[in-house]
């Protein structure tokens, strides 16, 4: 398989490919829930996959803090906004750790040394190119979305996402000439230079652009938005939160404070986001970059939303699922696995405890867990715990190679649920191989060939599941004497993973029931 097919585009001076992936930065006015955990986990799968391929990988996540809603919440609680921001930013970082997100940097937009300078630099570049002007904004604003709306965007006079009436604003602020970039953004998306997936989302955004992009307000009066990034050269204004938050994707890798690192990783290979913020990422963000004369990101992946047992998750319904509790109850790998499997590509998904249990029992315990324990038990019982020398079964070997190929394509899409299904397909095939050949009754060369083949297959599975369930995959690697890192696209594909003579350990069931 050609390496370029699997890796991020740019080749670095040291010959390695780079891969830069981001999560949205999350608001700090509330606790993290499984929606946030899903996005971060999906992002993490891509980062871990590219590290496995040997790419120089960077995963950025963090928090979006300079919001009016935080200022208002702080006023109500009688505390400084920063106090609340610190509280929740800590919570989000802790949830990233609990979900085993392998982030390289956690950015906070209150960071005056490593976020503000980059955000202001972008402002200056856009302004000096003539794309920012002063005007009066008169219209609607949803504080929960931190977004401007027109009457026709509303549902029964309310915000379509939060079902709350928006504020009416009339204020002096700066505008970004978004209208001047419609054609260029359209061309970038149409041509795939900035690839927006799934296609339904791409078509949606193209029709928004075809309807005409209007200039957008890009600042708020400093007396209202008392925290935030000061507009360069005008103390009375702060940058509108989305306008500076989007620049986190540049600042997080060094824009404004480590240009060398910035040059190494930009452009982003993929931004992962939820569907409600696609306009910001597919229209305003590329326009800002074009205006500032910076390269566009390569891809935007827009995923659907989780509902909870069929209902919208909301605090008032009390059905928001806390990732900390979930991990405490089930362990992190099953939670990651379930979230990734439960959200189909291009659609919404439902979180259900019953489905979680069913999936755990059938796919993890009965299929993958069982395969591992059957193969390791057979090697222990029949071959003294050492992988025998034997002839590889050509069909299973071919299927392993095919799985690599398909997995690479599915993760390139990226289709997480399908990628796991594909791996599960290999597990089923290996289980069937044991049944059909009655490996437990085999002797001599037949037995040796079967166990040698199964040990290699299990070795490949231990590596290929690693991006999804790093803990359990790691345990399996250990039992097979397999190293977790130091692989690249070529060595990963090599058939022999657990050479004859390797001493393996049976261990406890990987997924106890
Ligand atoms: O929008 N299902 O932050 P946010 C799946 N700060 N994913 C969900 C979800 C659900 N029910 N609910 C939330 C913001 N998400 C801005 C982003 S980026 C420059 C600024 C995930 O805290 C999903 O990824 O509201 C969504 O886009 C994100 O959380 C929104 O997080």
XYZ file of C-alpha atoms and ligand atoms in Angstrom:
544
model
C 0.000 0.000 0.000
C 1.350 3.450 -0.879
C 2.344 5.338 2.238
C 0.880 8.610 1.020
C -2.533 7.031 1.077
C -2.372 6.711 4.838
C -0.359 9.692 5.975
C -0.862 13.437 6.269
C 0.439 15.189 3.165
C 3.457 17.311 4.109
C 6.869 15.640 4.308
C 9.195 17.146 6.895
C 12.925 17.729 6.471
C 13.610 14.503 8.396
C 11.601 12.543 5.807
C 8.688 11.839 8.141
C 5.127 12.811 7.355
C 3.365 15.178 9.712
C -0.200 14.954 10.907
C -1.959 17.742 12.791
C -5.446 17.155 14.198
C -7.686 19.309 16.400
C -10.809 19.117 18.565
C -13.057 22.147 18.982
C -12.102 24.142 22.056
C -14.899 23.666 24.567
C -16.816 26.333 26.461
C -16.061 26.571 30.142
C -19.470 27.447 31.536
C -20.543 23.869 32.111
C -19.236 20.350 32.728
C -17.991 18.080 29.944
C -20.433 15.415 28.744
C -20.269 12.431 26.385
C -20.715 14.667 23.336
C -17.402 16.363 24.118
C -15.898 12.997 25.039
C -16.947 11.595 21.663
C -15.318 14.372 19.633
C -12.115 14.143 21.610
C -12.009 10.356 21.357
C -12.579 10.428 17.590
C -9.772 12.964 17.266
C -7.571 10.832 19.466
C -8.125 7.762 17.280
C -6.781 9.702 14.307
C -3.766 10.932 16.267
C -2.938 7.477 17.608
C -3.405 5.926 14.173
C -0.980 8.363 12.587
C 1.559 7.837 15.365
C 1.289 4.118 14.659
C 2.118 4.892 11.021
C 5.191 6.729 12.225
C 3.924 10.220 11.380
C 5.085 13.234 13.362
C 1.694 13.850 14.963
C 0.213 16.723 16.950
C -3.162 16.685 18.686
C -4.503 20.001 19.949
C -7.439 20.386 22.315
C -8.447 22.972 24.882
C -11.022 25.463 26.113
C -12.792 28.529 24.737
C -13.089 30.982 27.576
C -13.648 34.598 26.513
C -17.409 34.415 26.314
C -20.258 36.663 27.260
C -22.005 33.705 28.872
C -19.084 33.270 31.240
C -19.135 36.976 32.091
C -22.871 36.736 32.803
C -22.538 33.541 34.843
C -19.749 35.122 36.920
C -21.910 38.169 37.577
C -24.715 35.923 38.844
C -22.378 33.962 41.089
C -20.625 37.141 42.267
C -17.170 35.865 41.317
C -14.535 36.731 38.735
C -15.045 35.048 35.330
C -11.512 33.707 35.557
C -12.433 31.711 38.652
C -15.185 29.861 36.784
C -12.987 29.481 33.706
C -10.243 27.865 35.797
C -12.710 25.515 37.449
C -14.153 24.182 34.190
C -10.934 24.251 32.165
C -9.475 21.969 34.820
C -12.519 19.741 34.524
C -12.169 19.536 30.731
C -8.498 18.745 30.949
C -9.244 16.071 33.559
C -11.898 14.562 31.285
C -9.384 14.447 28.422
C -7.077 12.507 30.732
C -9.823 10.170 31.885
C -10.749 9.445 28.264
C -7.044 8.845 27.548
C -6.860 11.535 24.918
C -3.218 11.703 23.874
C -3.136 15.476 23.420
C 0.117 17.261 22.788
C -1.210 20.580 23.990
C -4.217 21.840 25.907
C -4.794 25.445 24.895
C -6.791 27.975 26.923
C -7.881 31.159 25.198
C -7.245 33.144 28.376
C -3.540 32.444 27.828
C -2.157 35.925 27.247
C 1.266 34.687 26.202
C 0.322 31.910 23.812
C -3.128 32.733 22.463
C -3.631 36.504 22.489
C -0.588 37.457 20.372
C -1.554 35.082 17.557
C -5.201 36.167 17.607
C -4.135 39.824 17.431
C -1.662 39.106 14.667
C -4.430 37.591 12.545
C -6.583 40.646 13.218
C -3.764 42.929 12.113
C -3.106 40.962 8.939
C -6.770 40.945 7.980
C -7.172 44.609 8.848
C -4.089 45.746 6.948
C -5.305 43.815 3.899
C -8.430 45.998 4.079
C -10.926 43.349 5.188
C -12.017 44.837 8.527
C -14.129 48.000 8.865
C -16.080 49.767 11.612
C -19.866 49.796 11.603
C -23.009 49.449 13.675
C -24.416 46.014 14.371
C -28.114 45.897 14.861
C -29.591 42.469 15.257
C -29.844 39.339 17.368
C -27.340 37.434 19.481
C -27.698 34.070 21.227
C -25.462 34.125 24.275
C -25.499 30.323 24.592
C -24.229 29.906 21.018
C -22.221 33.120 21.212
C -23.538 33.668 17.702
C -25.324 36.324 15.671
C -28.684 35.385 14.200
C -31.212 36.847 11.786
C -34.983 36.496 12.240
C -35.122 33.802 9.586
C -32.592 31.628 11.446
C -34.930 31.375 14.460
C -37.532 28.734 15.259
C -40.658 30.367 16.735
C -38.597 33.421 17.565
C -36.085 31.300 19.494
C -32.547 30.076 18.970
C -32.785 26.839 16.934
C -30.225 25.120 19.155
C -31.008 26.379 22.649
C -34.717 27.235 22.294
C -34.134 30.500 24.156
C -34.985 33.998 22.876
C -31.886 35.808 21.559
C -30.754 39.222 22.825
C -31.429 42.286 20.672
C -28.224 44.218 20.090
C -27.386 47.608 18.708
C -23.737 48.424 19.094
C -20.691 49.859 17.430
C -18.238 47.235 16.395
C -15.918 46.029 13.691
C -16.974 43.897 10.763
C -15.094 41.295 8.800
C -15.721 41.385 5.045
C -16.854 37.798 4.801
C -18.924 38.687 1.738
C -15.726 39.233 -0.248
C -14.634 35.607 0.224
C -17.706 33.602 -0.782
C -16.369 32.644 -4.203
C -12.944 31.649 -2.952
C -14.337 29.587 -0.088
C -16.774 27.911 -2.438
C -13.995 27.101 -4.866
C -11.819 25.669 -2.076
C -14.618 23.398 -0.860
C -15.826 22.473 -4.353
C -12.357 21.522 -5.513
C -11.572 19.575 -2.338
C -8.682 21.894 -1.457
C -10.585 22.296 1.807
C -12.436 19.022 2.005
C -15.652 19.061 4.023
C -17.044 15.648 4.990
C -19.568 14.008 5.102
C -20.996 15.037 1.766
C -24.334 16.043 3.285
C -22.529 18.645 5.402
C -20.520 19.778 2.426
C -23.668 20.308 0.372
C -25.314 22.113 3.260
C -22.474 24.595 3.555
C -22.231 25.064 -0.190
C -25.881 26.017 -0.274
C -25.346 28.522 2.569
C -22.513 30.053 0.564
C -24.590 30.059 -2.615
C -27.243 32.030 -0.694
C -24.616 34.763 -0.217
C -22.302 35.342 2.736
C -22.868 38.559 4.676
C -20.167 40.486 6.491
C -19.952 39.467 10.145
C -19.352 41.446 13.282
C -15.922 40.568 14.648
C -15.740 42.579 17.868
C -17.827 43.435 20.932
C -17.709 46.504 23.169
C -15.172 45.981 25.983
C -17.630 47.185 28.615
C -19.924 44.237 27.792
C -17.366 41.561 27.015
C -15.121 42.332 29.944
C -12.755 39.452 29.237
C -11.122 38.590 25.966
C -8.551 39.583 23.427
C -8.230 43.378 23.019
C -8.719 44.637 19.471
C -5.313 45.922 18.318
C -5.327 49.720 18.435
C -8.783 50.091 20.025
C -9.107 49.636 23.783
C -12.859 50.041 23.709
C -13.345 46.777 21.810
C -12.621 43.085 22.330
C -12.379 40.520 19.573
C -15.671 38.645 19.077
C -15.150 35.285 20.754
C -15.498 33.118 17.638
C -13.160 35.367 15.689
C -10.364 34.786 18.192
C -11.339 31.247 19.226
C -10.875 29.932 15.687
C -7.307 31.222 15.703
C -6.548 28.734 18.501
C -5.833 26.213 15.744
C -2.864 28.363 14.701
C -1.823 29.584 18.140
C -1.914 26.128 19.690
C 1.026 25.021 17.563
C 3.068 28.170 18.009
C 1.678 30.952 15.798
C 2.791 34.163 17.502
C 5.254 32.431 19.868
C 7.002 29.484 18.173
C 7.109 30.050 14.428
C 9.285 27.027 13.798
C 6.794 24.664 15.299
C 3.964 26.476 13.533
C 5.668 25.984 10.162
C 6.187 22.321 10.964
C 2.528 21.497 11.584
C 0.352 24.025 9.750
C -1.909 23.482 7.822
C -4.108 21.272 9.981
C -4.706 17.902 8.367
C -8.140 17.656 9.903
C -10.415 19.626 12.225
C -12.982 17.436 13.993
C -16.192 19.218 15.064
C -19.902 18.680 15.761
C -22.557 19.697 13.268
C -23.795 22.822 15.084
C -20.566 24.728 14.468
C -19.983 23.845 10.828
C -20.709 27.336 9.485
C -17.987 28.834 11.627
C -15.516 26.234 10.449
C -16.541 25.883 6.822
C -17.270 29.509 5.942
C -15.815 32.048 8.397
C -12.613 30.155 9.237
C -11.390 29.566 5.673
C -12.335 33.155 4.810
C -10.260 34.449 7.745
C -7.283 32.391 6.603
C -7.645 33.550 3.018
C -7.858 37.153 4.224
C -4.735 36.674 6.348
C -3.027 34.886 3.447
C -2.446 31.665 5.329
C -2.858 28.143 3.908
C -6.224 26.466 4.435
C -6.668 23.348 6.557
C -6.987 20.202 4.493
C -10.124 18.692 5.878
C -13.109 19.345 8.103
C -14.959 16.382 9.574
C -18.411 17.280 10.870
C -20.027 14.603 13.024
C -23.601 14.232 14.223
C -25.011 14.577 17.703
C -25.674 12.108 20.480
C -29.114 11.891 21.950
C -29.699 10.178 25.275
C -32.076 7.201 25.174
C -33.810 8.906 22.241
C -34.033 12.388 23.771
C -32.002 15.525 23.322
C -29.398 15.798 26.084
C -30.065 18.795 28.251
C -29.414 19.941 31.756
C -33.072 20.706 32.369
C -34.014 17.120 31.449
C -31.268 15.905 33.773
C -30.131 13.347 31.182
C -26.625 14.593 30.502
C -24.175 11.698 30.710
C -21.022 12.415 32.660
C -17.913 10.790 31.145
C -16.228 10.520 34.557
C -19.083 8.411 35.958
C -19.259 6.290 32.843
C -15.544 5.514 32.891
C -15.659 4.815 36.614
C -18.417 2.289 36.012
C -17.224 0.567 32.827
C -13.543 1.418 32.335
C -12.236 3.754 29.676
C -11.763 1.334 26.773
C -15.352 0.071 26.658
C -16.598 3.667 26.863
C -14.374 4.788 23.991
C -15.393 1.721 22.024
C -19.091 2.253 22.579
C -19.051 5.972 21.723
C -17.157 5.334 18.500
C -19.474 2.501 17.481
C -22.708 4.265 18.452
C -22.415 7.331 16.220
C -22.907 6.344 12.581
C -21.124 8.318 9.862
C -23.070 11.379 8.747
C -25.872 10.785 11.221
C -26.861 11.340 14.818
C -26.532 8.504 17.302
C -28.219 7.472 20.498
C -26.600 6.677 23.813
C -28.300 3.752 25.486
C -27.116 1.779 28.514
C -28.814 -1.321 27.143
C -26.997 -1.079 23.804
C -23.766 -0.404 25.653
C -24.150 -3.633 27.605
C -25.127 -5.632 24.522
C -22.194 -4.330 22.514
C -19.775 -4.980 25.346
C -20.962 -8.554 25.754
C -21.098 -9.501 22.108
C -18.326 -7.548 20.406
C -15.767 -7.124 23.161
C -16.226 -10.023 25.575
C -17.552 -12.775 23.263
C -15.689 -11.921 20.074
C -12.410 -10.109 20.677
C -11.878 -11.207 24.297
C -12.765 -14.757 23.468
C -10.460 -14.918 20.456
C -7.550 -13.697 22.557
C -8.178 -16.181 25.307
C -8.710 -19.146 22.926
C -5.510 -18.502 20.994
C -3.381 -17.846 24.064
C -4.821 -20.853 25.916
C -4.146 -23.139 22.969
C -0.546 -21.937 22.675
C -0.086 -22.439 26.389
C -1.660 -25.886 26.535
C -0.400 -27.332 23.306
C 2.939 -25.611 22.738
C 4.250 -24.874 26.192
C 3.333 -21.207 25.884
C 5.591 -20.653 22.876
C 4.375 -19.661 19.405
C 5.185 -22.656 17.168
C 6.919 -22.528 13.833
C 4.391 -23.228 11.112
C 3.031 -22.487 7.681
C 0.753 -19.448 7.484
C -2.790 -19.992 6.311
C -2.874 -17.999 3.060
C -6.518 -16.962 3.361
C -6.282 -15.521 6.837
C -2.957 -13.899 5.995
C -4.496 -12.237 2.959
C -7.426 -11.083 5.055
C -5.077 -9.435 7.554
C -3.398 -7.451 4.751
C -6.805 -6.491 3.394
C -7.887 -5.278 6.827
C -4.915 -2.907 7.012
C -5.801 -1.482 3.661
C -9.480 -1.009 4.433
C -8.832 0.377 7.897
C -6.504 3.012 6.433
C -9.195 4.091 3.988
C -11.930 4.111 6.612
C -9.863 6.230 8.986
C -8.960 8.544 6.170
C -12.692 9.177 5.572
C -12.928 9.162 8.701
C -15.525 6.487 9.477
C -14.989 5.293 13.017
C -17.944 2.970 13.525
C -17.253 1.249 10.213
C -13.531 0.996 10.982
C -14.354 -0.909 14.161
C -16.817 -3.073 12.301
C -14.064 -3.942 9.862
C -11.717 -4.976 12.668
C -14.507 -6.974 14.250
C -14.875 -8.718 10.899
C -11.312 -9.982 11.159
C -11.987 -11.159 14.715
C -15.021 -13.147 13.537
C -13.043 -14.666 10.728
C -10.298 -15.782 13.108
C -12.867 -17.258 15.497
C -14.459 -19.083 12.577
C -11.030 -20.373 11.505
C -10.674 -22.004 14.935
C -14.119 -23.597 14.682
C -13.922 -24.750 11.089
C -10.455 -26.273 11.455
C -11.218 -27.588 14.940
C -7.841 -26.230 15.969
C -8.302 -27.604 19.512
C -8.241 -31.120 18.000
C -5.389 -30.547 15.548
C -1.923 -32.056 15.900
C 1.515 -31.701 14.320
C 2.023 -29.447 11.295
C -1.660 -28.589 11.086
C -1.726 -27.374 14.657
C 1.547 -25.484 14.279
C 0.366 -23.747 11.131
C -2.947 -22.782 12.712
C -1.462 -21.423 15.913
C 1.317 -19.581 14.110
C -1.294 -17.942 11.848
C -3.616 -17.117 14.740
C -0.788 -15.604 16.789
C 0.125 -13.288 13.891
C -3.517 -12.344 13.387
C -3.886 -11.552 17.068
C -0.692 -9.490 16.899
C -2.102 -7.419 14.050
C -5.363 -6.972 15.909
C -3.505 -5.855 19.050
C -1.896 -3.095 16.985
C -4.881 -2.137 14.869
C -7.258 -1.807 17.831
C -4.704 0.359 19.624
C -5.990 3.736 18.369
C -9.499 2.862 19.573
C -8.917 1.000 22.843
C -5.307 1.754 23.736
C -5.426 0.211 27.224
C -6.797 -3.205 26.292
C -4.819 -3.316 23.043
C -1.710 -2.567 25.096
C -2.472 -5.455 27.458
C -2.822 -7.790 24.513
C 0.443 -6.526 23.002
C 2.183 -7.261 26.283
C 0.875 -10.806 26.383
C 2.185 -11.303 22.859
C 5.528 -9.625 23.578
C 4.762 -6.933 21.024
C 6.102 -3.364 21.281
C 3.401 -0.641 21.280
C 5.383 1.961 19.336
C 8.292 2.418 16.983
C 6.213 1.226 14.007
C 5.863 2.852 10.638
C 3.573 2.308 7.664
C 5.819 -0.436 6.227
C 6.709 -2.336 9.385
C 3.100 -2.235 10.525
C 2.092 -4.128 7.406
C 4.687 -6.865 7.760
C 3.032 -10.182 8.351
C 5.164 -11.655 11.089
C 4.332 -9.894 14.326
C 4.916 -12.645 16.887
C 7.858 -14.771 15.668
C 7.991 -18.498 16.340
C 9.459 -19.190 19.759
C 7.925 -16.098 21.382
C 6.715 -16.880 24.879
C 3.156 -15.580 25.307
C 1.091 -15.073 28.445
C -2.540 -16.124 28.730
C -3.595 -13.671 31.445
C -7.068 -12.884 32.749
C -10.022 -12.312 30.381
C -9.512 -8.983 28.577
C -13.186 -8.077 28.879
C -14.646 -9.752 31.952
C -18.426 -10.107 31.965
O -19.133 25.174 20.358
N -23.144 15.035 20.583
O -17.989 24.679 22.303
P -18.945 23.630 23.034
C -21.931 15.010 20.009
N -16.455 26.747 21.966
N -21.024 16.001 20.169
C -21.361 17.031 20.939
C -22.626 17.114 21.570
C -23.544 16.041 21.363
N -24.750 15.997 21.927
N -22.657 18.277 22.270
C -21.448 18.880 22.092
C -18.222 25.357 21.140
N -20.663 18.133 21.295
C -17.131 26.352 20.798
C -16.193 25.739 19.788
S -13.981 25.871 18.246
C -13.006 27.091 17.675
C -15.088 26.661 19.334
C -19.279 18.404 20.888
O -18.425 23.472 24.416
C -19.196 18.704 19.394
O -17.897 18.502 18.953
O -20.366 24.007 22.862
C -19.518 20.168 19.362
O -19.133 20.787 18.158
C -18.705 20.656 20.542
O -18.845 19.602 21.516
C -19.224 21.982 21.073
O -18.625 22.262 22.280
